[in-house]
Coordinates of C-alpha atoms and ligand atoms in Angstrom, one line a residue:
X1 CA 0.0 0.0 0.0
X2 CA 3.0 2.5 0.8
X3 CA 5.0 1.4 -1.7
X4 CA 1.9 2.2 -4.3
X5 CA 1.1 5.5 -2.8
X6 CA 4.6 6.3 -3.1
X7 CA 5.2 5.1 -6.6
X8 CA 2.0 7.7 -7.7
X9 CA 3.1 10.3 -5.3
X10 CA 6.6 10.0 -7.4
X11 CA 5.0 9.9 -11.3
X12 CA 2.5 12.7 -10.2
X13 CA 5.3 14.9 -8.7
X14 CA 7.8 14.5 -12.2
X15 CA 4.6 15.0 -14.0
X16 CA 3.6 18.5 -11.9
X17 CA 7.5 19.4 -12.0
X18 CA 8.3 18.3 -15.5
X19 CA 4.9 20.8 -16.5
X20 CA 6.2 23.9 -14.5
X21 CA 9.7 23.3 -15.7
X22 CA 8.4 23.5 -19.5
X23 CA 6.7 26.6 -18.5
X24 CA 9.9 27.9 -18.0
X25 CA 11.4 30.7 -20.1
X26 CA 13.1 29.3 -23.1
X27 CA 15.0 29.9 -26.4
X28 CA 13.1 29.0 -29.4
X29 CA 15.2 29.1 -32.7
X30 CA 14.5 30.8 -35.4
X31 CA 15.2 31.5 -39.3
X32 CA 13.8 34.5 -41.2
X33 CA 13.2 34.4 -45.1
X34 CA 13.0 36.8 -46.8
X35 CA 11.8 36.6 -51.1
X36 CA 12.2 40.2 -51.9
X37 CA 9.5 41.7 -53.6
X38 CA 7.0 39.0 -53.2
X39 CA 3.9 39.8 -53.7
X40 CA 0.7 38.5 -51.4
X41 CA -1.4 37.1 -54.2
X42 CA 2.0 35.5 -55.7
X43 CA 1.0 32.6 -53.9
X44 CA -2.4 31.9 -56.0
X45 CA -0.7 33.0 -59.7
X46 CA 0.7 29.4 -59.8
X47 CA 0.7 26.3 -58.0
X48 CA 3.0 26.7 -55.4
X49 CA 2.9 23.6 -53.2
X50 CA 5.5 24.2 -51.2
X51 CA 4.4 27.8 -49.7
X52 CA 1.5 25.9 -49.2
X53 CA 2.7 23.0 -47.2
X54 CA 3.8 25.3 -44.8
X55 CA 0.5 27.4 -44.9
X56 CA -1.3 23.8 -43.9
X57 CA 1.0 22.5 -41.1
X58 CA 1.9 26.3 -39.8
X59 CA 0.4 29.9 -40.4
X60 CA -0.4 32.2 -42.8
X61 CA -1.2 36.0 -42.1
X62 CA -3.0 37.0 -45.4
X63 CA -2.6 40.6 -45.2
X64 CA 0.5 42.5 -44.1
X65 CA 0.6 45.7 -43.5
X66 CA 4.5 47.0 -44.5
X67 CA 6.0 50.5 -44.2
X68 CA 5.7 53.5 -46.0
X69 CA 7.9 54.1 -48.6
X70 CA 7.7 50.6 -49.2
X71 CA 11.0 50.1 -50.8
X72 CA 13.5 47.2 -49.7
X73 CA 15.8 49.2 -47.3
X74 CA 13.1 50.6 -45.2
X75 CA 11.2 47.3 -44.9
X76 CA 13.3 45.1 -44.2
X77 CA 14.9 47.3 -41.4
X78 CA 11.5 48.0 -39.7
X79 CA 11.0 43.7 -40.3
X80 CA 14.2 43.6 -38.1
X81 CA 13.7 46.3 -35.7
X82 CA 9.5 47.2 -35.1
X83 CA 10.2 50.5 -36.3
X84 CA 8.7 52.8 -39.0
X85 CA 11.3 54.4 -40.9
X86 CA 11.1 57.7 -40.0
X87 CA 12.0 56.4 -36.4
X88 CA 14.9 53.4 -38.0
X89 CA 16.5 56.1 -40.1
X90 CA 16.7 53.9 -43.1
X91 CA 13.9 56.0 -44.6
X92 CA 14.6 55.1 -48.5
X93 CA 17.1 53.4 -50.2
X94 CA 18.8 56.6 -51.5
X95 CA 19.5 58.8 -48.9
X96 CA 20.8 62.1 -48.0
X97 CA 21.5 63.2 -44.1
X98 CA 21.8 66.4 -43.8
X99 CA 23.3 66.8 -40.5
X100 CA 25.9 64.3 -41.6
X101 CA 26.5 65.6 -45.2
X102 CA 26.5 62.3 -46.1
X103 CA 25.0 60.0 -48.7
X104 CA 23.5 56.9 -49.1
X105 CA 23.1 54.9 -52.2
X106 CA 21.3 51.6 -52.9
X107 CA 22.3 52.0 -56.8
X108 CA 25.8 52.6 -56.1
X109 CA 26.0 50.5 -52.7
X110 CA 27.3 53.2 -51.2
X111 CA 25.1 51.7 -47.8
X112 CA 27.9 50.7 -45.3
X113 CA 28.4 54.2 -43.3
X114 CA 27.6 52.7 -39.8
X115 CA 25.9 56.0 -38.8
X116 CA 22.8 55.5 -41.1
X117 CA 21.9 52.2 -39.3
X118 CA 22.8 53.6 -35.6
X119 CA 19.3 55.0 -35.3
X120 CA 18.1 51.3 -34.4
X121 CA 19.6 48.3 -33.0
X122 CA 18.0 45.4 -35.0
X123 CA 17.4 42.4 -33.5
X124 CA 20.4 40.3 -34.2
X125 CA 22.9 42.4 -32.0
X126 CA 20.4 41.8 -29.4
X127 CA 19.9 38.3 -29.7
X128 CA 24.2 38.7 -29.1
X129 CA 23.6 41.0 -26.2
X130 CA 21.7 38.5 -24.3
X131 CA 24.6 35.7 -24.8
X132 CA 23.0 34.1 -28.0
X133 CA 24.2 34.3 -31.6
X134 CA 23.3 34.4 -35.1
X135 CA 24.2 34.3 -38.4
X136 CA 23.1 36.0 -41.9
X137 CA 23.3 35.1 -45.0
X138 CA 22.7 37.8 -47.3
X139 CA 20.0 39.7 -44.9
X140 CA 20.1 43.5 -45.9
X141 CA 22.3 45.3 -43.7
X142 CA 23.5 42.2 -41.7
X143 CA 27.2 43.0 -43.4
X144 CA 27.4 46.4 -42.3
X145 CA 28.8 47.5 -38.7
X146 CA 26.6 48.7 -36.3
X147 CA 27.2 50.1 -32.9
X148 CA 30.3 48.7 -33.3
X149 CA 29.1 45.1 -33.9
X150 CA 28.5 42.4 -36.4
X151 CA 26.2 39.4 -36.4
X152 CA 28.0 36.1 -35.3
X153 CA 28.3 34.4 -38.6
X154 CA 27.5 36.6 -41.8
X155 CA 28.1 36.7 -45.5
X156 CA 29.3 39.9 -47.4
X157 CA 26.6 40.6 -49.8
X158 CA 27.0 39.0 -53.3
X159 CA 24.5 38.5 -55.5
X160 CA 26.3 35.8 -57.4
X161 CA 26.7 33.3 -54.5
X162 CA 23.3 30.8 -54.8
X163 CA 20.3 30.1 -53.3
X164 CA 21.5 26.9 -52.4
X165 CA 25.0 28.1 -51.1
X166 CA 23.2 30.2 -48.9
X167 CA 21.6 27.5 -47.2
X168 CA 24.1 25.8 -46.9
X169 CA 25.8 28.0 -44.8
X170 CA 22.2 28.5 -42.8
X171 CA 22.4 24.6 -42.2
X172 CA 25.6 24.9 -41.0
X173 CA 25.2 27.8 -38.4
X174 CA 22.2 25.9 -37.1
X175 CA 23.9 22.4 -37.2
X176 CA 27.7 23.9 -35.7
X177 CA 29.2 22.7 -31.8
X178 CA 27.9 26.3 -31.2
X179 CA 25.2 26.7 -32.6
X180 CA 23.2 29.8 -33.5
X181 CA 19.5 30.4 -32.8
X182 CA 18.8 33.1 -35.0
X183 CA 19.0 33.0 -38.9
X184 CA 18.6 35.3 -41.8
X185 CA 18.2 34.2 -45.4
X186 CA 18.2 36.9 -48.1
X187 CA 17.1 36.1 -51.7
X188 CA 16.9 38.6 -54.6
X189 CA 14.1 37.5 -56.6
X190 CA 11.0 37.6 -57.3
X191 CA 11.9 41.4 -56.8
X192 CA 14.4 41.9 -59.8
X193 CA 12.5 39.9 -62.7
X194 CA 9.0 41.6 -61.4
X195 CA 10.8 45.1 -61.7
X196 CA 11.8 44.1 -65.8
X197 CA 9.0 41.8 -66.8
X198 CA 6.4 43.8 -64.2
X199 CA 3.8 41.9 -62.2
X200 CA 0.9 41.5 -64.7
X201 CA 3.9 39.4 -66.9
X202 CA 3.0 35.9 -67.9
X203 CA 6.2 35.5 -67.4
X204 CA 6.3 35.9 -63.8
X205 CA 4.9 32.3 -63.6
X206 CA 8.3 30.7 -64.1
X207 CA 9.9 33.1 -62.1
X208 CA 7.3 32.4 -58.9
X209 CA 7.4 28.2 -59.6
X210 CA 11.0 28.7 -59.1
X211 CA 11.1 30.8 -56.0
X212 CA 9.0 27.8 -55.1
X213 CA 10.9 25.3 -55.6
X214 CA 13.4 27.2 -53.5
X215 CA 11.7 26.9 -50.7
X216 CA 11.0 23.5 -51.3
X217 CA 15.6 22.7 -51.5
X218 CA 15.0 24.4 -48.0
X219 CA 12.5 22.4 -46.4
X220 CA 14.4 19.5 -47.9
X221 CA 17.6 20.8 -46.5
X222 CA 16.0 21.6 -43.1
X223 CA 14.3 18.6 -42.6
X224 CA 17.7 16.3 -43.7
X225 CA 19.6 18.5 -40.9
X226 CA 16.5 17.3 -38.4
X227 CA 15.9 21.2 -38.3
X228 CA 12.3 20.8 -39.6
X229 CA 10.7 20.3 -36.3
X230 CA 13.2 22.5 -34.1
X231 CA 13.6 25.7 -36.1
X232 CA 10.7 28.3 -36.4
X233 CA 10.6 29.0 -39.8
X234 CA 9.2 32.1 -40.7
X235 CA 8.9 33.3 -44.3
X236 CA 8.4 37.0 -45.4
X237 CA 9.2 39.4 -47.9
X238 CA 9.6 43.6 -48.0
X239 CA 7.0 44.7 -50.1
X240 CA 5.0 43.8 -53.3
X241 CA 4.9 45.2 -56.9
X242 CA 3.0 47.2 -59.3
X243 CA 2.5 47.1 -63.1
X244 CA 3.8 50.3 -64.8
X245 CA 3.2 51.2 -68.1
X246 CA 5.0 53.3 -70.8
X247 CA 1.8 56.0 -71.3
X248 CA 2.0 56.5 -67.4
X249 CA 5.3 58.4 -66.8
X250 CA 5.9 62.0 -64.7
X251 CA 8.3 63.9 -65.7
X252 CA 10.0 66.3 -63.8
X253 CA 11.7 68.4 -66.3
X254 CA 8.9 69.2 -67.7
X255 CA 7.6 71.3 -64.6
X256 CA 10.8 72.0 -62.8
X257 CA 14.5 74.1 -63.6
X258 CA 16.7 71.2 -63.3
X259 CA 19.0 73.9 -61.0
X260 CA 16.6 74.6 -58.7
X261 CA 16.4 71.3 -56.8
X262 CA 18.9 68.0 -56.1
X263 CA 16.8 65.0 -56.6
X264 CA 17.5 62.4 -53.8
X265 CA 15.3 60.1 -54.6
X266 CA 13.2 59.5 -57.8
X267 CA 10.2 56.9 -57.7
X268 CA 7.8 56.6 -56.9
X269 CA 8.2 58.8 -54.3
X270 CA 10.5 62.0 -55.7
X271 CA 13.0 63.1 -52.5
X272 CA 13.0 66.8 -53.5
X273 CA 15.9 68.9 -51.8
X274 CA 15.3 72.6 -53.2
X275 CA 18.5 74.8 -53.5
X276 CA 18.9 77.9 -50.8
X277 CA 15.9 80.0 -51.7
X278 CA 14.2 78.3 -53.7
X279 CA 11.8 76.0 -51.9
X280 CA 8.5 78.1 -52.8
X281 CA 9.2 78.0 -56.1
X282 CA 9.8 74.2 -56.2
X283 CA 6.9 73.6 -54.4
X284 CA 4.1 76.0 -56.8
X285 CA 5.8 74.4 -59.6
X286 CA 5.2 71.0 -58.5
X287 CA 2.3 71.5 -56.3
X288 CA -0.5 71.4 -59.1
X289 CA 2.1 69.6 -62.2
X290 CA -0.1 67.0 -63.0
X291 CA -3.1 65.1 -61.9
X292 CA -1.1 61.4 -60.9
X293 CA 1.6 63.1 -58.5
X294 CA 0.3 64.1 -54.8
X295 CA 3.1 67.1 -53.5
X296 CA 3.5 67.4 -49.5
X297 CA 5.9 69.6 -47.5
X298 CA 7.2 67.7 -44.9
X299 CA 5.1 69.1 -42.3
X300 CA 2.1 67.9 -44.6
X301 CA 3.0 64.0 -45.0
X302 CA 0.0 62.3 -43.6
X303 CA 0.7 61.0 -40.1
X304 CA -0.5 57.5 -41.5
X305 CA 3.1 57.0 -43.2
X306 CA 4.7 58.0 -40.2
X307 CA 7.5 59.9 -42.4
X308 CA 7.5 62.9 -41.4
X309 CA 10.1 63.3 -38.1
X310 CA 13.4 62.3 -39.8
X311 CA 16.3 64.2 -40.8
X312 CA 16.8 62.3 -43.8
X313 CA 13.0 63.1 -44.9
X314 CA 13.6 66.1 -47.5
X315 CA 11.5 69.2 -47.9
X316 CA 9.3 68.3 -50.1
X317 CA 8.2 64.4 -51.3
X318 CA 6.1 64.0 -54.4
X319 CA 4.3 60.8 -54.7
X320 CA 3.0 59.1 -57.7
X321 CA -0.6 57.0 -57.8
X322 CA 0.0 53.5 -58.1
X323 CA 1.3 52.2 -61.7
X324 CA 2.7 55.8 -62.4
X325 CA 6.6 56.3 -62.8
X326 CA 9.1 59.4 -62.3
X327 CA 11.4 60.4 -64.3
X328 CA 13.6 63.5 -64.3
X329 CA 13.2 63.3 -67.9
X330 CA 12.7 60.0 -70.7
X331 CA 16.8 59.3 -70.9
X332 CA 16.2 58.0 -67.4
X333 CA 15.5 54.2 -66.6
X334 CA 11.9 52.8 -66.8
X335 CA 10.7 49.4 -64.9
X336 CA 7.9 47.7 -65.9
X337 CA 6.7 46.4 -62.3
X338 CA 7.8 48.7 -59.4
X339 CA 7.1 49.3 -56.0
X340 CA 7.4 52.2 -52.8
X341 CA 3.9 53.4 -53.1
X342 CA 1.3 54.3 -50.7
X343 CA 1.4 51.2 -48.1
X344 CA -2.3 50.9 -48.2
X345 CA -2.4 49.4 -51.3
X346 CA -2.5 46.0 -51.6
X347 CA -0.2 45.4 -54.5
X348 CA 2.3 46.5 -51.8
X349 CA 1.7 43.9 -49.2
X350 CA 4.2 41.1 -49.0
X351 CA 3.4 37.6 -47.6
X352 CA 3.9 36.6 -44.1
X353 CA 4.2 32.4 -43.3
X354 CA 5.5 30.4 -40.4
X355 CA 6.0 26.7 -39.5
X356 CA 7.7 25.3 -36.0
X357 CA 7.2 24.4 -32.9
X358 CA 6.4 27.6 -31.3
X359 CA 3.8 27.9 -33.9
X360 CA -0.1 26.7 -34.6
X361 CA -1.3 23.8 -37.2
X362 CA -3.4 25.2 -40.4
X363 CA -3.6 28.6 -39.0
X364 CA -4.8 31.7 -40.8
X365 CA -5.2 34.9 -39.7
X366 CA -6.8 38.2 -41.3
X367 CA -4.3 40.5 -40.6
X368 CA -1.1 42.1 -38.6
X369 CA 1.8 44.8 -39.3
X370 CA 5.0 44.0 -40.6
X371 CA 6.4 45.8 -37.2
X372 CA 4.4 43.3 -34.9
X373 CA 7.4 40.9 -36.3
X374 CA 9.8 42.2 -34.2
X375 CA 8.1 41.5 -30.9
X376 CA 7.2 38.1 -31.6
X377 CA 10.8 37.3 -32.9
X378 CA 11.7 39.0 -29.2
X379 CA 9.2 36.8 -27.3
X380 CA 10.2 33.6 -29.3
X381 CA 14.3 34.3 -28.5
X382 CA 13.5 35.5 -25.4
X383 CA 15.3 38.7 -25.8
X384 CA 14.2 42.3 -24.3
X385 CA 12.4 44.3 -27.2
X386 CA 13.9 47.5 -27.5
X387 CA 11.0 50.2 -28.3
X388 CA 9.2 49.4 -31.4
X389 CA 6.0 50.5 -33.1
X390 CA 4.4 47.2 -33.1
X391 CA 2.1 45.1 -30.7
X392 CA 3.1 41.4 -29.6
X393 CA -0.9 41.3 -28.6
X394 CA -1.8 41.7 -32.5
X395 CA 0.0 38.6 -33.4
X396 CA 0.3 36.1 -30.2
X397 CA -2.6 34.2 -32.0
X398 CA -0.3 32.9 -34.4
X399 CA 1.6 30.6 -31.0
X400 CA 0.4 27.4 -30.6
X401 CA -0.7 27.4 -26.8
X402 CA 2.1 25.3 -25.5
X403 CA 4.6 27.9 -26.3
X404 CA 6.2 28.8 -23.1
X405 CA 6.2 32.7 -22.2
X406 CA 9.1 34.8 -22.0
X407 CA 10.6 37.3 -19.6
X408 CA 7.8 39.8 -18.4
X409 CA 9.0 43.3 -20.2
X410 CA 8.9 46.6 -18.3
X411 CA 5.5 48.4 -19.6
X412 CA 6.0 52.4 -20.2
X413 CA 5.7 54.3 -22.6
X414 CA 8.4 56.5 -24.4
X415 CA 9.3 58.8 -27.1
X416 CA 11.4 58.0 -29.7
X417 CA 13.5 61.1 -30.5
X418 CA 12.4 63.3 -33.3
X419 CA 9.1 61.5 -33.1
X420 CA 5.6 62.0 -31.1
X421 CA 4.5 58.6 -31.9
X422 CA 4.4 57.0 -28.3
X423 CA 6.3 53.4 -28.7
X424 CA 5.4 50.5 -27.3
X425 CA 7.1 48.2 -24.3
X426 CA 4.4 45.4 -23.8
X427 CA 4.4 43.4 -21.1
X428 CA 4.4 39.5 -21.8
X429 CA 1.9 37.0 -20.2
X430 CA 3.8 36.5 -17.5
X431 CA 1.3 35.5 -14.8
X432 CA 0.0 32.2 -16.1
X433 CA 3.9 31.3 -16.1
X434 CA 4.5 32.2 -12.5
X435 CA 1.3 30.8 -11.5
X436 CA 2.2 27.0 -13.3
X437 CA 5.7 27.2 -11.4
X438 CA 4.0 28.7 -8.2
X439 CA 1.5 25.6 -8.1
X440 CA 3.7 22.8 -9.5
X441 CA 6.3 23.7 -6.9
X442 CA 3.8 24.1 -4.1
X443 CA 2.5 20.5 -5.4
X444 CA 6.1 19.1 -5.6
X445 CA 6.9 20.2 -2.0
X446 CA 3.9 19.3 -0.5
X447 CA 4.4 15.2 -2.3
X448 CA 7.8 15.6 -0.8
X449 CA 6.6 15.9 2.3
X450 CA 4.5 13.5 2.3
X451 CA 6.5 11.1 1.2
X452 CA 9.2 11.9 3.9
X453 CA 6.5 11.4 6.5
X454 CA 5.8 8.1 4.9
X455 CA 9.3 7.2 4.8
X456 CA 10.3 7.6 8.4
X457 CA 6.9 6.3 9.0
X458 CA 7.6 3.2 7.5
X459 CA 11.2 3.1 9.0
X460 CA 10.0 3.4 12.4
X461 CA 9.6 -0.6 13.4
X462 CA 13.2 -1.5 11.2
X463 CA 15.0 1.2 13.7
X464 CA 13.2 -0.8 16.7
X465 CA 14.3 -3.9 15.5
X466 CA 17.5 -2.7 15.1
X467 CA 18.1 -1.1 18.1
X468 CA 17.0 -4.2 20.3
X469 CA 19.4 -5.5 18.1
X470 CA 22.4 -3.8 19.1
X471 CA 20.6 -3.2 23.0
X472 CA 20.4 -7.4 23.4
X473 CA 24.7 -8.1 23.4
X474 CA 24.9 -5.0 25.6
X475 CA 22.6 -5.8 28.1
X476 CA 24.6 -9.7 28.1
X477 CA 27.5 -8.0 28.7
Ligands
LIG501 ZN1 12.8 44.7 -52.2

């Protein structure tokens, strides 16, 4: 009877324990993807049966919600940091500071000056912060030094070096004596060919089976590394693309003295500097040029791009409507597909998948931002969020239920400088955490002591025995 009592008293108590100690905070790993320029509704144009073997045995978010101007710079530094651009700093991806008297150049990778990217700490320099590390393969920015650091393991950016060879190097970070728990995986396309062939291309077909198939040498590769089921996979892009046309292009010399203005930036949002003096004139000229191109002063840019408080935002911005292309005049470059519009449009949305263990089966879900990312990567590493613009509440349906909780964050709220847009600290669920360990330790103690009782109970007559034992030769002698 004791020793059956005991033997349940035992499995219950490694049960109860085992429970609280799985509530306990914990590292999940993760890899973020990243197709540039891939498009929502890419996944519906052809079969692609990979994307969706990870839609049915993970999630899928079908509307994201990226960052004005939604270019590849800005997006995928708010996708690593929670910020909008005007608070990251990387507000296009042509740039000029200023303050700094200093350039930045996408065209001309001219995009490794530290102090552009020193606005924000993205996420993989916290993930090494809190004793972790990662690695980056390709990821934009990941091969530039900022404050003073590097990720872990990265590759210099070359666009020749494969899809494949990429992973490879992925597999190996995750797979190494030291392994890392967060990865980035950059790749180029569908973004380039839906710039020259443009979206609407028939053509684009090929183009999205392949980026398809790439994903499938990953799952492949993931799964042979027995990475499948460990890693949180979580596949994204930047922003989507538009069809342009020949009979829909702005051009600027045709309102503007080329002397009167540096263009920064061209389309489809013109970064207008005006020379000393003559900012009114720029702006009357521009203001009512033509019926496709919406002008603002900086002071004007509607608070719903949240572009506005940034050095590196010039005077005056000129927007196109979507499918309309500027030019300074027609010797400049035209792309058939192109994208930085307004971010409400849904040819601009990117798509937003995940499979692992931290996340649900068959999941799909209307909505979220591309800055609620950045909180969820911080939950799932278990890392501090620095303040961000997104909300950890708008996508914590995404977790499957047994995902443990991390670290509760300090709530406040604070001011980013040069912005009145209040940023976020949320605090985690942190309660049901401390109330599984509070109740399974409670449970464990009080088994404990139960069976100590039970133990010296059951002890009591062998110690009798015993000492009679040892009494009986003293008392003959
Ligand atoms: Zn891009």
């Amino acid at each position: 009877m004791t020793s059956k009592f005991l033997s349940v008293s035992f499995i219950l108590a490694a049960v109860i324990s085992s429970t609280a100690f799985s509530l306990q905070p914990d590292q999940q790993k993760v890899l973020l993807v990243s197709f540039d320029g891939f498009r929502w509704d890419y996944l519906y144009k052809v079969p692609t049966p990979h994307f969706h073997y990870v839609m049915e045995y993970g999630v899928h978010v079908k509307q994201v919600t990226n960052v004005f101007i939604t270019k590849t710079y800005p997006n995928h530094y708010t996708l690593v940091t929670g910020l909008f651009a005007e608070n990251h700093g990387i507000v296009a991806n042509d740039m000029f500071d200023p303050i700094l008297n200093k350039s930045f150049s996408l065209d001309h990778m001219n995009i490794y000056d530290s102090e552009f990217w020193e606005e924000a700490t993205p996420i993989w320099i916290t993930n090494q912060r809190a004793g972790h590390t990662s690695g980056a393969a390709m990821w934009p920015g990941t091969d530039v030094k900022i404050h003073k650091s590097f990720p872990t393991h990265y590759m210099p950016y070359n666009e020749s070096v494969s899809f494949e060879d990429r992973v490879t190097k992925i597999i190996d970070w995750f797979t190494s004596k030291e392994p890392i728990n967060l990865g980035f995986l950059y790749w180029e396309e569908p973004d380039d060919m839906g710039h020259q062939l443009g979206p609407d291309s028939p053509l684009m077909g090929p183009i999205i089976s392949d980026i398809d198939n790439k994903l499938g040498y990953l799952i492949q590769m993931l799964k042979k590394a027995n990475l499948w089921n460990t890693v949180n996979l979580i596949i994204t892009s930047d922003h989507g693309m538009t069809q342009c046309s020949e009979e829909r292009i702005i051009e600027l010399d045709q309102y503007l003295d080329k002397d009167h203005y540096t263009l920064i930036d061209q389309s489809p949002v013109a970064a207008i500097l005006p020379k000393e003096g003559k900012f009114d004139e720029v702006y009357e000229a521009l203001a009512h040029a033509h019926p496709n191109l919406t002008v603002y002063k900086k002071e004007e840019i509607p608070e719903r791009w949240h572009y506005k408080y940034n050095d590196r935002i010039q005077p005056v911005i000129a927007v196109a409507d979507e499918g309309w292309h500027i030019l300074q005049n027609k010797s400049g470059d035209f792309l058939l597909g192109n994208h930085g519009y307004d971010n409400a449009l849904a040819e601009m949305h990117p798509i937003f998948l995940a499979h692992g263990p931290a996340f649900r089966k068959n999941f799909t879900k209307e909505a979220m931002n591309s800055t609620d990312l950045y909180p969820l990567l911080c939950h799932l590493l278990n890392v501090t969020a620095m303040p961000h613009n997104g909300s950890f509440r708008n996508v914590h349906d995404l977790l499957s239920l047994a995902t443990p909780s991390a670290i509760p964050h300090v709530q406040s709220t604070t001011f980013i400088f040069g912005s009145d847009i209040p940023v976020e600290y949320e605090p985690e669920e942190s309660y049901p955490y401390f109330i599984g360990v509070c109740l399974g330790s409670i449970i464990v103690i009080v088994f404990f002591v139960i069976f100590i009782k039970h133990l010296i109970h059951s002890q009591i007559p062998a110690l009798q025995d015993m000492q009679a034992e040892i009494a009986q030769p003293l008392l003959q002698a």
